[in-house]
Coordinates of C-alpha atoms in Angstrom, one line a residue:
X1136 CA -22.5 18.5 52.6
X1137 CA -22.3 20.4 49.5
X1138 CA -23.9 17.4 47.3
X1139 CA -26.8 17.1 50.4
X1140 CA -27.1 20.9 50.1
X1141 CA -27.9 21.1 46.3
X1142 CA -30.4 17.9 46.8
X1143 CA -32.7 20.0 48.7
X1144 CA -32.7 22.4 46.6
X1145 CA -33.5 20.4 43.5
X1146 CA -36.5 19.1 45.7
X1147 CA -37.9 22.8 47.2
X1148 CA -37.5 23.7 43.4
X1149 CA -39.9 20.5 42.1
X1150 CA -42.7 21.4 44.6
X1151 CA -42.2 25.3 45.0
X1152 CA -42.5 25.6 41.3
X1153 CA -45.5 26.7 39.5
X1154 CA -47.0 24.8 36.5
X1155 CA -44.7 24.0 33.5
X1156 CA -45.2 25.7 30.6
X1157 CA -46.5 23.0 28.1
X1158 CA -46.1 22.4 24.1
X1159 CA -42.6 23.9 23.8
X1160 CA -41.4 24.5 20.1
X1161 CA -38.3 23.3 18.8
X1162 CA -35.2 25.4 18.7
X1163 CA -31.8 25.7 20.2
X1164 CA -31.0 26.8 23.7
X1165 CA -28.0 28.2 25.3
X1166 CA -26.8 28.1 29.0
X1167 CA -24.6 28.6 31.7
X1168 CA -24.9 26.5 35.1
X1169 CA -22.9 25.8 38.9
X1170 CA -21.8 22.3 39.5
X1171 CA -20.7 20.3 41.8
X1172 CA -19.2 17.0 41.5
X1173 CA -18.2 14.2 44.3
X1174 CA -15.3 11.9 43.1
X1175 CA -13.5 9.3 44.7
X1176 CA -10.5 8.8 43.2
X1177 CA -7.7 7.0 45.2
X1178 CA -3.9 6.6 43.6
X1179 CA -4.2 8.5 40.2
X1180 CA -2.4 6.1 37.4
X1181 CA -0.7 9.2 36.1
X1182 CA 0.7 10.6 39.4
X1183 CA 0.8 7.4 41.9
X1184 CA -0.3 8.4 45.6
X1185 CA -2.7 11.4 44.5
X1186 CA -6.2 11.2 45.6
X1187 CA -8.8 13.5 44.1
X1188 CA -11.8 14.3 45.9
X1189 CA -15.3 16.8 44.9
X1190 CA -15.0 19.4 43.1
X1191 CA -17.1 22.6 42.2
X1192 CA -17.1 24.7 38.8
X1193 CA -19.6 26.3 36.6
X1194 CA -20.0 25.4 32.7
X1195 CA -21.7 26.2 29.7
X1196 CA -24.2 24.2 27.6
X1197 CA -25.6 24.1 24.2
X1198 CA -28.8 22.2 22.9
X1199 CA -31.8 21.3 21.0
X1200 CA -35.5 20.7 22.0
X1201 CA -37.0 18.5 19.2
X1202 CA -40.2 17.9 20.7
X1203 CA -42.1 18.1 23.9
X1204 CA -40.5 15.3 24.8
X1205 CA -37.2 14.9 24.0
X1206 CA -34.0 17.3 23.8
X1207 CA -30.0 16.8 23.5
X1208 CA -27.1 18.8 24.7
X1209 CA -23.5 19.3 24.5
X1210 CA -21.5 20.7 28.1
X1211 CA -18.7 21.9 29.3
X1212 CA -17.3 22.4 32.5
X1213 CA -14.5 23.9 34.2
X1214 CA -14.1 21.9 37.9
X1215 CA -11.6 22.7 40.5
X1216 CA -11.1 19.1 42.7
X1217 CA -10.1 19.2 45.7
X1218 CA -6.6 16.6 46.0
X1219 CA -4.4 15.3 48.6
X1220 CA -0.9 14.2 47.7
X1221 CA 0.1 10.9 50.1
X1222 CA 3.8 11.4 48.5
X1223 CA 4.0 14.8 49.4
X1224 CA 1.3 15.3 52.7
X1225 CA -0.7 18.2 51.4
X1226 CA -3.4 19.0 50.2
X1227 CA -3.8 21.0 46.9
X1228 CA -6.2 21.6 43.9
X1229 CA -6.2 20.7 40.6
X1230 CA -8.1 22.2 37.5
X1231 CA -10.3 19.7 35.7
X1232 CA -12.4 19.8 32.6
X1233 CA -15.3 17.8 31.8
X1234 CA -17.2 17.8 28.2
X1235 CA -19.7 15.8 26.3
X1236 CA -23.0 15.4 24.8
X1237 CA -26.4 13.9 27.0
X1238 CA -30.2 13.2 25.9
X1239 CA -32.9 14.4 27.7
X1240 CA -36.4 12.5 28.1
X1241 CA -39.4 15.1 29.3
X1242 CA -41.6 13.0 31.2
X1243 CA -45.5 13.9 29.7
X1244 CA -43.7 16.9 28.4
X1245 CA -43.2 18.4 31.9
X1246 CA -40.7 19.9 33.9
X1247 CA -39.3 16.5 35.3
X1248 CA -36.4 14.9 32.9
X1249 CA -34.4 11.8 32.6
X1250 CA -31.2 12.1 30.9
X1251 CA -28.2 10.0 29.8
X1252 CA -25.2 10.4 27.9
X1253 CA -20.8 10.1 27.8
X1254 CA -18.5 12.4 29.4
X1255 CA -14.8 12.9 29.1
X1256 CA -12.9 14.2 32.1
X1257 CA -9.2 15.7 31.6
X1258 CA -8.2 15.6 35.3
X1259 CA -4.5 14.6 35.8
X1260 CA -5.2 11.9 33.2
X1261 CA -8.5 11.6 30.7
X1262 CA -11.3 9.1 31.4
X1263 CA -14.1 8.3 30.0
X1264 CA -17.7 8.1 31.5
X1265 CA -21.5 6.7 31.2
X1266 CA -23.6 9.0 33.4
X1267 CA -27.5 9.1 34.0
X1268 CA -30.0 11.3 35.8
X1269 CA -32.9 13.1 36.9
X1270 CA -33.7 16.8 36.7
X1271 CA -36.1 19.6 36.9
X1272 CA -36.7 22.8 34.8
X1273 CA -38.9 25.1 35.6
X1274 CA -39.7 27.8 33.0
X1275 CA -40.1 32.0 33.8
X1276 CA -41.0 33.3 30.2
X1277 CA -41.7 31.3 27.4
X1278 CA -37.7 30.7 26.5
X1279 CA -36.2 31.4 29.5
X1280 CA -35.9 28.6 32.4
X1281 CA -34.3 27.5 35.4
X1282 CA -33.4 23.8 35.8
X1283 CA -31.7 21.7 38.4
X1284 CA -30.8 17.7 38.0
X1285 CA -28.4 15.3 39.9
X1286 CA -26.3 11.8 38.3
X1287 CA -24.4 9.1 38.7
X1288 CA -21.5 8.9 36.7
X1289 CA -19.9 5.1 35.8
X1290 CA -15.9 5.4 35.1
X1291 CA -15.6 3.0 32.0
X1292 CA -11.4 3.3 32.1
X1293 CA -11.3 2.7 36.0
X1294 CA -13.8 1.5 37.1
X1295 CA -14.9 4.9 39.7
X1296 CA -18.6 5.4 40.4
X1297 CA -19.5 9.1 41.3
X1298 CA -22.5 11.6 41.4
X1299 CA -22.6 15.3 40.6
X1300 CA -25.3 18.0 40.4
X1301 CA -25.7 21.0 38.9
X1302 CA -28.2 24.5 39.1
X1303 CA -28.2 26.6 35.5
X1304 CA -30.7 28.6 34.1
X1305 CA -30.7 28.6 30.2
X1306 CA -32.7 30.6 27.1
X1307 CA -34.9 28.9 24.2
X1308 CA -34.9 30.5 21.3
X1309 CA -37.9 30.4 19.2
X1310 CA -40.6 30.1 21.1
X1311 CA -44.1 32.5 20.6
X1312 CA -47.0 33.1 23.0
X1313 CA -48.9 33.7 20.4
X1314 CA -52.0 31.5 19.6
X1315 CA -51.7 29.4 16.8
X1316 CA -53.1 30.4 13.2
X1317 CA -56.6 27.7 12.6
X1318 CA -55.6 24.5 10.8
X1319 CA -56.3 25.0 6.8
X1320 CA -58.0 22.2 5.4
X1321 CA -55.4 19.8 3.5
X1322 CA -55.1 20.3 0.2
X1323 CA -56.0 17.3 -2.5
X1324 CA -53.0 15.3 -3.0
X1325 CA -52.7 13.3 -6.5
X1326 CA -50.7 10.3 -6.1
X1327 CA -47.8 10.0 -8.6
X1328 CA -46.4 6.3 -9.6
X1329 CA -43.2 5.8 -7.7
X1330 CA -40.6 4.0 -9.2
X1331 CA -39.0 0.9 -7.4
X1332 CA -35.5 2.7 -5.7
X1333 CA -32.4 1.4 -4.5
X1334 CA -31.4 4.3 -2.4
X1335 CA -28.1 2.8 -0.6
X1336 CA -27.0 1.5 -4.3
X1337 CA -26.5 -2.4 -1.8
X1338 CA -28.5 -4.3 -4.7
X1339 CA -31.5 -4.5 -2.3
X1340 CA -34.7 -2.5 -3.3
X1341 CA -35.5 0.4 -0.8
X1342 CA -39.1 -2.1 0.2
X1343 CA -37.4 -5.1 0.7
X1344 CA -34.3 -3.2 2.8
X1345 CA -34.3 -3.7 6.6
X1346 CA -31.1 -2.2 6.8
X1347 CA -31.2 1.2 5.0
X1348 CA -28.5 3.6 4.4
X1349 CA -25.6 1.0 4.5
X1350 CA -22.3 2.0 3.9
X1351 CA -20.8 2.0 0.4
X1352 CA -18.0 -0.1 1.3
X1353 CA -20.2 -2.9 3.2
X1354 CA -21.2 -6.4 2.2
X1355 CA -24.7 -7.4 2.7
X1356 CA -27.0 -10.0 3.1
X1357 CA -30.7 -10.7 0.9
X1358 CA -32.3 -8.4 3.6
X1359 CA -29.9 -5.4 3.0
X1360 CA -27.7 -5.5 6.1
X1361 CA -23.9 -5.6 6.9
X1362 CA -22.3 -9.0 6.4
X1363 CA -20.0 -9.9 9.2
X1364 CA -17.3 -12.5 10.1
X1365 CA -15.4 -13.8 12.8
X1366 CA -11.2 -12.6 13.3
X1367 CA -8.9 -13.9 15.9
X1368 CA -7.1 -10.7 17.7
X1369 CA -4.4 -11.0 20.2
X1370 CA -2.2 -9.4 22.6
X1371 CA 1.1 -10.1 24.3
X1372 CA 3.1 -9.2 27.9
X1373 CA 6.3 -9.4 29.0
X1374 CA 7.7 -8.2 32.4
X1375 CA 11.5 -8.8 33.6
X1376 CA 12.7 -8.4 36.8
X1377 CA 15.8 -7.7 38.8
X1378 CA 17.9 -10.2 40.5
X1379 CA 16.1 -11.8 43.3
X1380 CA 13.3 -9.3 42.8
X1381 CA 9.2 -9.5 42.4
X1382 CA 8.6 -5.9 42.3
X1383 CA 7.1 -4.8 38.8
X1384 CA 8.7 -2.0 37.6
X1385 CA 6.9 1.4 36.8
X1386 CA 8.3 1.3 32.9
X1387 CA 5.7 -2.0 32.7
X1388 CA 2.6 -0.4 33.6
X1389 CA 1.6 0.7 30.3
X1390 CA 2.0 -2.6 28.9
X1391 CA -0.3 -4.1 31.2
X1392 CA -3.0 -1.2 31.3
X1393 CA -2.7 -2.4 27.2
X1394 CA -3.9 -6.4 28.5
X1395 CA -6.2 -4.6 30.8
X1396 CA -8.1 -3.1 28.0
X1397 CA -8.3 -6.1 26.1
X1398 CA -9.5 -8.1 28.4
X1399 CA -12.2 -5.2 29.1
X1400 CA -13.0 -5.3 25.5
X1401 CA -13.0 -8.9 25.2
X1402 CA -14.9 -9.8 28.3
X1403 CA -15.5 -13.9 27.8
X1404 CA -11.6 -14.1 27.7
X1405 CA -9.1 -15.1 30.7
X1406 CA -5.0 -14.8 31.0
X1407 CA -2.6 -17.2 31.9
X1408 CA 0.3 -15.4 34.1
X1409 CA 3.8 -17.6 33.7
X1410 CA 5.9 -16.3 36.4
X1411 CA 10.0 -18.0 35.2
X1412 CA 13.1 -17.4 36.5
X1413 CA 16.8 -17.5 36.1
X1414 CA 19.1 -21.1 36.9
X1415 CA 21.1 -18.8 39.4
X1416 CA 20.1 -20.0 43.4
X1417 CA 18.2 -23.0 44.2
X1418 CA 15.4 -24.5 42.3
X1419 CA 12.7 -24.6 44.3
X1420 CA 13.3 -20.6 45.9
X1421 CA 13.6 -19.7 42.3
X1422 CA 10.0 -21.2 41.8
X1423 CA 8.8 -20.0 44.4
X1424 CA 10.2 -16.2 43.5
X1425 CA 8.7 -17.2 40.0
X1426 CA 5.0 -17.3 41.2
X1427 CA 5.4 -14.6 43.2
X1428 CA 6.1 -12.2 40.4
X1429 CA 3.1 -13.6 38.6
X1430 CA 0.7 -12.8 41.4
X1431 CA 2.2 -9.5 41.5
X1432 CA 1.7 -8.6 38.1
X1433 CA -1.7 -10.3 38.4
X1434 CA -2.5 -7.5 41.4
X1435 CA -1.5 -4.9 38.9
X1436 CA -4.3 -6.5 36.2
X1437 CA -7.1 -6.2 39.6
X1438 CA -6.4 -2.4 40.2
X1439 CA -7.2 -2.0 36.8
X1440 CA -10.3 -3.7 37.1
X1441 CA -9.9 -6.9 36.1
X1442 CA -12.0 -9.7 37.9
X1443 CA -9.7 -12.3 39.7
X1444 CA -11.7 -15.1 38.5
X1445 CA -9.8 -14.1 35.0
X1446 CA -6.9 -14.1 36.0
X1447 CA -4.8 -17.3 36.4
X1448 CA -1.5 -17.2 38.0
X1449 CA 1.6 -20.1 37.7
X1450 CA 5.6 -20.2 38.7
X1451 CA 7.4 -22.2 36.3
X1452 CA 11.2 -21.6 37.9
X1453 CA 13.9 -22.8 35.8
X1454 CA 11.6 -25.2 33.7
X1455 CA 11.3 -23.2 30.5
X1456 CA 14.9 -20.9 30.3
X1457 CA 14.3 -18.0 27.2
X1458 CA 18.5 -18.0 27.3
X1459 CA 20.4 -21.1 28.6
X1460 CA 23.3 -19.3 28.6
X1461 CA 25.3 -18.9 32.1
X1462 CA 25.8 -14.9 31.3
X1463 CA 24.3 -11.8 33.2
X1464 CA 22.5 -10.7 30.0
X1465 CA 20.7 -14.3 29.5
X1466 CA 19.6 -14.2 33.8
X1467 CA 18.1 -11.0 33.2
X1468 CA 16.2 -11.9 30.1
X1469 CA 14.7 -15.6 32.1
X1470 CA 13.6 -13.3 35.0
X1471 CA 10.2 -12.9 33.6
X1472 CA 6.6 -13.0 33.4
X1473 CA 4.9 -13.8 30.0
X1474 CA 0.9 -14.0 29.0
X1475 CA -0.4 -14.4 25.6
X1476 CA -4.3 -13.5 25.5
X1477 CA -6.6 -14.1 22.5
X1478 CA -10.0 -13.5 21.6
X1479 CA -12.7 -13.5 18.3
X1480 CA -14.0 -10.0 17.4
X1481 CA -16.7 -9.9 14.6
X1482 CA -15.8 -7.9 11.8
X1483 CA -17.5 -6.7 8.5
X1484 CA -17.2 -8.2 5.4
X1485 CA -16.2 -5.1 2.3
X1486 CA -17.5 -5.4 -0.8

């Protein structure tokens, strides 16, 4: 309701509204705004059973108008979500922070904006965001302005997908009503031999450099750009489990949110699960208990939000014992589940 409620009023603003004051300078602005924000977030990594629901807050913003056209910001926000506790059956809030840095495209130079940009949110745990937008400023003097806008934000750590919206009114510094002094004629400009310059010190002269400004430390090509090669990278899991047990334990889910960001970062990679198990009990139970506890660790890769299609999934039983030894200590260490992932990152070549 809240969310619907602010929509309207981004729309009465955008054809209330008279015209938009044209040609802004540049210069810095300051402001101070009311949000609101609508998350979805079911079973909180950080504190398992803990939904967190919208949330409303004011923040502050700082930013730049470069042109008519174009403008970036920096924000913060203080949010208050609204969370229920499945563990404990009540309902409760929780303080949240949100803070990052968005550009802003001024359509024709007018009051209607697109805008993009990355968020961080510290709410329980941190994530990380993409969001984009519309919005709508509106100015009263010739700094000061009203503006409202709306977005979608795209979780990039798990996977959530929400929308917020926020009202502010902010001040441009700089700006003069003044009319502006006539053009004087351009003075006569003698042209002065310039020599041939290597400004990036990469061997490459500054004319024949697509790729200016390249780090010190880089290699480079004949066209002045960063050399790169291929590297093999890697990453490793290992879960045990309890006698006649498929249930991953809680100490494990770091390690596998670690495979779930590699495979994230590596997305034309796959994992093989190999479930194993002890030689206690009968061979075929103890490969069937096997593949169970790869599937279950392979559930734990898909709340993460890893694709099933990557994920492969096989019981091996007693077939492949890491301790042949008839002893407690070598059991526990064959009740497993292994998976060695690799992938080819491209890396630059130093000097």
């Amino acid at each position: 309701m809240k969310l619907k409620s602010l929509t309207i009023a981004i729309a009465l603003a955008a054809t209330s509204a008279s015209t938009f004051a044209a040609d802004k300078e540049e210069g810095f602005y300051i402001g101070a705004f009311g949000d609101y924000y609508d998350a979805s977030w079911e079973n909180m990594r950080a504190q398992a059973g803990l939904d967190v629901n919208e949330s409303t807050g004011w923040g502050v913003e700082a930013g730049y108008r470069f042109s008519d056209y174009w403008s970036a910001r920096l924000e913060y926000a203080d949010m208050d979500f609204n969370a229920f506790d499945k563990a404990a059956g009540n309902r409760n809030n929780i303080d949240g922070e949100r803070y990052g840095i968005d550009a802003l495209y001024h359509l024709d130079g007018g009051p209607f904006y697109g805008l993009f940009g990355i968020k961080e949110m510290d709410v329980v745990d941190d994530n990380t965001f993409l969001n984009a937008g519309v919005g709508y400023q509106h100015f009263i003097t010739d700094g000061l302005f009203v503006n409202a806008e709306t977005a979608v934000y795209q979780g990039l750590d798990r996977g959530y997908t929400d929308v917020g919206a926020k009202i502010g009114i902010n001040y441009l510094f700089g700006q003069n009503s003044m009319p502006a002094e006539p053009v004087q004629p351009a003075p006569t400009v003698v042209e002065v031999p310039v020599q041939p310059q290597d400004s990036d010190n990469d061997n490459i002269l500054d004319a024949d450099d697509q790729c200016p400004n390249t780090p010190m430390e880089d290699a480079v090509d004949g066209t002045g750009c960063t050399l790169y090669e291929d590297r093999e990278v890697t990453t490793s899991l290992l879960v045990t489990f309890p006698h006649d047990s498929a249930e991953v334990g809680s100490q494990y889910f770091t390690d596998i949110a670690s495979v779930s960001e590699f495979l994230k970062e590596h997305t034309d990679t796959t994992v093989l699960l190999e479930g194993h198990a002890s030689a206690v009990g009968n061979a075929n139970y103890n490969k069937m208990l096997s593949k169970k506890r790869a599937d279950d660790v392979a559930q734990e890769l898909i709340k993460d939000g890893i694709d099933e299609e990557r994920i492969t999934t096989v019981g091996l039983g007693e077939e492949r014992l890491k301790n042949t030894a008839n002893t407690k200590a070598a059991h526990a260490e064959n009740r497993r589940v292994e998976a060695h992932v690799k992938s080819i990152e491209r890396v630059k070549v130093k000097r």
